[in-house]
Tab-separated table of C-alpha atoms in Angstrom:
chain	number	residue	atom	x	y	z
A	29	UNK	CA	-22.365	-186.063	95.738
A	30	UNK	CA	-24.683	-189.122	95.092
A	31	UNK	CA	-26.876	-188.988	98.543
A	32	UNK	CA	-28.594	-192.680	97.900
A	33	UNK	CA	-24.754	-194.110	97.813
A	34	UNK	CA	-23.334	-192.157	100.791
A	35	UNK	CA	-26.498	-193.287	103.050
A	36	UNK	CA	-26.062	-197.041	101.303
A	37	UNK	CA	-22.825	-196.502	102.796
A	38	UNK	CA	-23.345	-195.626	106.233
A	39	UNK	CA	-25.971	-198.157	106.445
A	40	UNK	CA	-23.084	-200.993	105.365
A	41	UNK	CA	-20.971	-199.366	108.229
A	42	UNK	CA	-24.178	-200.023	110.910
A	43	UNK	CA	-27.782	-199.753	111.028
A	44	UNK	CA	-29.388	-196.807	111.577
A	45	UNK	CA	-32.011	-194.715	112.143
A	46	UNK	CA	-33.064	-192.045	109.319
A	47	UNK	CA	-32.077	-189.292	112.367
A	48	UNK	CA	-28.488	-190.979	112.595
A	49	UNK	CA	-28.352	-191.310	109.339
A	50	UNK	CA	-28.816	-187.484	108.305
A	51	UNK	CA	-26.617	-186.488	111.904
A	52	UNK	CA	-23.656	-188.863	109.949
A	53	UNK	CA	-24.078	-187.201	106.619
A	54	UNK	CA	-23.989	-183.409	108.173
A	55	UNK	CA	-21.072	-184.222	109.823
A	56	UNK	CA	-18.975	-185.668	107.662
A	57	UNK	CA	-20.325	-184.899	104.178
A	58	UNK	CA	-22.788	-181.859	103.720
A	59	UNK	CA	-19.952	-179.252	104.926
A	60	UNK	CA	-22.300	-175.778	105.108
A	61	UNK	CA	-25.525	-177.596	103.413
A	62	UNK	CA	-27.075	-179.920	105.848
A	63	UNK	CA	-28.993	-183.126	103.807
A	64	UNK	CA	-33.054	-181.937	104.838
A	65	UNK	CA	-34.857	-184.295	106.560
A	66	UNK	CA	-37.104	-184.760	103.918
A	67	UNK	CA	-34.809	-185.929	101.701
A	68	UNK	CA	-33.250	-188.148	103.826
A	69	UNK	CA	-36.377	-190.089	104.424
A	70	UNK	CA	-37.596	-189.934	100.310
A	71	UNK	CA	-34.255	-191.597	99.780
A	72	UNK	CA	-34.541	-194.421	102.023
A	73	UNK	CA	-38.000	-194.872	100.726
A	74	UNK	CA	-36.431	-195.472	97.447
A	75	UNK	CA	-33.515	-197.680	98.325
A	76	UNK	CA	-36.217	-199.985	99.995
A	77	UNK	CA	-38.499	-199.664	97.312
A	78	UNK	CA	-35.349	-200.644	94.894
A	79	UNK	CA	-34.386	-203.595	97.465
A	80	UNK	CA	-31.506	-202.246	98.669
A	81	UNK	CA	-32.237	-201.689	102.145
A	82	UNK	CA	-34.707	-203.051	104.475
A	83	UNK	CA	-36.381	-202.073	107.647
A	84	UNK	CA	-34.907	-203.858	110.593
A	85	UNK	CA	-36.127	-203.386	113.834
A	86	UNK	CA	-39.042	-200.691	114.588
A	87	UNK	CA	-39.122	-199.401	118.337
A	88	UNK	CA	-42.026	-197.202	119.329
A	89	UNK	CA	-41.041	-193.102	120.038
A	90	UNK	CA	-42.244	-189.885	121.293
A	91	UNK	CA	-43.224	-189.149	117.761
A	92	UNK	CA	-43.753	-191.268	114.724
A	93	UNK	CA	-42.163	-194.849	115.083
A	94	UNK	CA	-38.515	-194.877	114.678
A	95	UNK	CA	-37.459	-197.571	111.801
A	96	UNK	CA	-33.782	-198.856	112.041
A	97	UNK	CA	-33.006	-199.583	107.645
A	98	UNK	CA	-30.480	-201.989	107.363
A	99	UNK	CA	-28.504	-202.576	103.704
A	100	UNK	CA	-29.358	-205.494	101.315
A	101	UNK	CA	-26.421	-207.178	99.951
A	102	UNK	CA	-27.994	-205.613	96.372
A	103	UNK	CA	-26.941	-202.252	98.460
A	104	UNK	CA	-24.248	-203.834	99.382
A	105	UNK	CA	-22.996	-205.008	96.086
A	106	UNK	CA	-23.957	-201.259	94.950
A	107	UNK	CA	-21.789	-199.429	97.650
A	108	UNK	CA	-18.870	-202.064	96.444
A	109	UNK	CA	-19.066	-201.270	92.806
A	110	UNK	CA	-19.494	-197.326	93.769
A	111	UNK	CA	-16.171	-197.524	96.166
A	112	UNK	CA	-14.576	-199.272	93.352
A	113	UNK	CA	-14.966	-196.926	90.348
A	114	UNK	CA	-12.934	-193.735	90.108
A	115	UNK	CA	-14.656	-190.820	90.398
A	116	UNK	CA	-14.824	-188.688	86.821
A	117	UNK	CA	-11.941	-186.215	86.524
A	118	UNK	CA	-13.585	-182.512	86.220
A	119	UNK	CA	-12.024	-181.157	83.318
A	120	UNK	CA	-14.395	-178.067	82.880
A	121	UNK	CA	-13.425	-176.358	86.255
A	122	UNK	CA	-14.147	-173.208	84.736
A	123	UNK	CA	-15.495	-173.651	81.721
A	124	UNK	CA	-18.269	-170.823	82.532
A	125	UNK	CA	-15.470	-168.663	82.738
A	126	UNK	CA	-13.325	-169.610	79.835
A	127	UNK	CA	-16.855	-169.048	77.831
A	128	UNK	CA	-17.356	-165.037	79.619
A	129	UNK	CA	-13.663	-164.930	78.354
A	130	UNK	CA	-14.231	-165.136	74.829
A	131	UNK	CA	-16.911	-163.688	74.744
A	132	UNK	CA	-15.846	-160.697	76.267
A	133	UNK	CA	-13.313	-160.303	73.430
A	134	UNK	CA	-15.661	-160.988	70.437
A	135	UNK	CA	-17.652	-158.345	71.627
A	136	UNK	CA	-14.660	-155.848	72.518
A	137	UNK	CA	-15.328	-156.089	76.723
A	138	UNK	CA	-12.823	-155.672	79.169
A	139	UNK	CA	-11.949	-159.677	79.094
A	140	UNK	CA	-8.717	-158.467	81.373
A	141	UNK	CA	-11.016	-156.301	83.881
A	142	UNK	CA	-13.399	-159.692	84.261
A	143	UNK	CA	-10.180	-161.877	85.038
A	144	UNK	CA	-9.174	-159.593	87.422
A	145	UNK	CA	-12.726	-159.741	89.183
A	146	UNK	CA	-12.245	-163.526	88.976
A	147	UNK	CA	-8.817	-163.520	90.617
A	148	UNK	CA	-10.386	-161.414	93.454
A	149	UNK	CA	-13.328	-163.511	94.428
A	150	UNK	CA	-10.939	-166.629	94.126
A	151	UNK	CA	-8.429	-164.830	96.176
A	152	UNK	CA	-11.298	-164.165	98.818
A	153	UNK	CA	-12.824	-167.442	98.815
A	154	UNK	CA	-9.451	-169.061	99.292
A	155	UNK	CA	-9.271	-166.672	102.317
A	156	UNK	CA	-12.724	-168.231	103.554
A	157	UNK	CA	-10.946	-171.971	103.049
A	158	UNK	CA	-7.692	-170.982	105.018
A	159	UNK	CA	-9.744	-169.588	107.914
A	160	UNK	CA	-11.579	-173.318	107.805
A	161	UNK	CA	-8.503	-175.105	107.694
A	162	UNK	CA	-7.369	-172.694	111.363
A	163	UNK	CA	-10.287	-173.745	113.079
A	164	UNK	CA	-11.796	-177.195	111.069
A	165	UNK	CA	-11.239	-180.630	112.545
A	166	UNK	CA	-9.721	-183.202	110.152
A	167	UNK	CA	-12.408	-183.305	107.660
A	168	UNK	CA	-12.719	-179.861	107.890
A	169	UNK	CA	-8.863	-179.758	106.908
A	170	UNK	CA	-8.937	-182.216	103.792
A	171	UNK	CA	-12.224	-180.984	102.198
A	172	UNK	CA	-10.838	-176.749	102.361
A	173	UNK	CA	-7.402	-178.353	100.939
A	174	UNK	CA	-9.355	-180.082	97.849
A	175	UNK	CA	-10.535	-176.417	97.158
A	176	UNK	CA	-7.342	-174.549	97.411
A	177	UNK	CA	-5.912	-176.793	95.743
A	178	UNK	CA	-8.700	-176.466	92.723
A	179	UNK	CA	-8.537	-172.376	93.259
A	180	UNK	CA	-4.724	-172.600	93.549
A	181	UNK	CA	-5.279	-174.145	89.566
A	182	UNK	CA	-7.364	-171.730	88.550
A	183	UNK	CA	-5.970	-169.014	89.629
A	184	UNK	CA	-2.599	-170.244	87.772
A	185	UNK	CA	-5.132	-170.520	84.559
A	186	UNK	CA	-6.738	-166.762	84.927
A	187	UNK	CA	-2.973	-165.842	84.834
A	188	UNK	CA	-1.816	-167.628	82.170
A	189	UNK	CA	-4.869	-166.749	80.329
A	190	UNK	CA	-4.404	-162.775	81.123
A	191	UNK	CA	-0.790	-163.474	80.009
A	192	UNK	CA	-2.177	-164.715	76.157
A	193	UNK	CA	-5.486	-162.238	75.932
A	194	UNK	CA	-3.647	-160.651	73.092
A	195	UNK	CA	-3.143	-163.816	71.181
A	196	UNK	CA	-6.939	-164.814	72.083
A	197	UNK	CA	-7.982	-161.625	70.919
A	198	UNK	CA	-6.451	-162.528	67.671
A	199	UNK	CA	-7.941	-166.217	67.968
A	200	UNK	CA	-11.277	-164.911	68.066
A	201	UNK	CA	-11.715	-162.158	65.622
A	202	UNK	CA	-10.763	-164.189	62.802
């Protein structure tokens, strides 16, 4: 998740303060790891230091002066080309677990025992999604679908890989 793009990009929807700003992410992006505070504000430093955003009107608080950034049309122009480029197909979902896989059988380890373990904690956090899905709003919904549907993939891999250990076994010793 790029953070400077996604607050570019709430800024192009309105301006905002840095508290709207990191209320907007939480709720639609951070799902279970809310964007600190600290971060929020180092970022905007950055886009303003890089031109892409600007502070827009500053009204007096309780606390520290509250800033209202407002996009550049560099930001603007960023957010644009960002929308416009498809996002990098993941082709190592579990590539960490292909790796234990081999592994396992060059060294003569239970590679089936491990896939099993794999298939269990997959199995459980699909569980975890499901019970999201019952109770999530919209967002909620679509983001726990993207995961089954990446779990319901490799889950289909752990079995087809189980199914071919033998041959692997064979692959690997040679």
């Amino acid at each position: 998740m790029s953070v400077p793009l996604t607050l570019l990009g709430l800024l192009e929807r309105e301006p905002s303060h840095g508290y709207d700003l990191k209320r907007d992410y939480d709720l639609f992006f951070s799902r279970g790891k809310p964007l600190p505070f600290g971060q929020v504000y180092a970022t905007l430093g950055r886009l303003a230091r890089d031109g892409k955003i600007v502070i827009g009107e500053v009204a007096a608080g309780e606390g520290p002066e509250r800033k209202r950034y407002v996009i550049t049309d560099l930001g603007a122009t960023e957010v644009d080309t960002w929308l416009a480029q498809p996002v990098e197909p993941e082709p190592n979902l579990q590539a960490v677990l292909f790796t234990k896989v081999v592994l396992a059988l060059m060294l003569g380890r239970p590679a089936d025992e491990y896939l099993d373990t794999q298939r269990a904690a997959h199995l459980r956090r699909m569980q975890e999604l499901t019970a999201l899905k019952r109770g999530g709003d919209l967002v909620d919904t679509l983001l726990a679908d993207r995961g089954l549907f990446h779990l319901e993939a490799d889950l289909h891999w752990i079995d087809t890989a189980t199914v071919r250990l033998d041959a692997l076994r064979e692959a690997v010793r040679r």
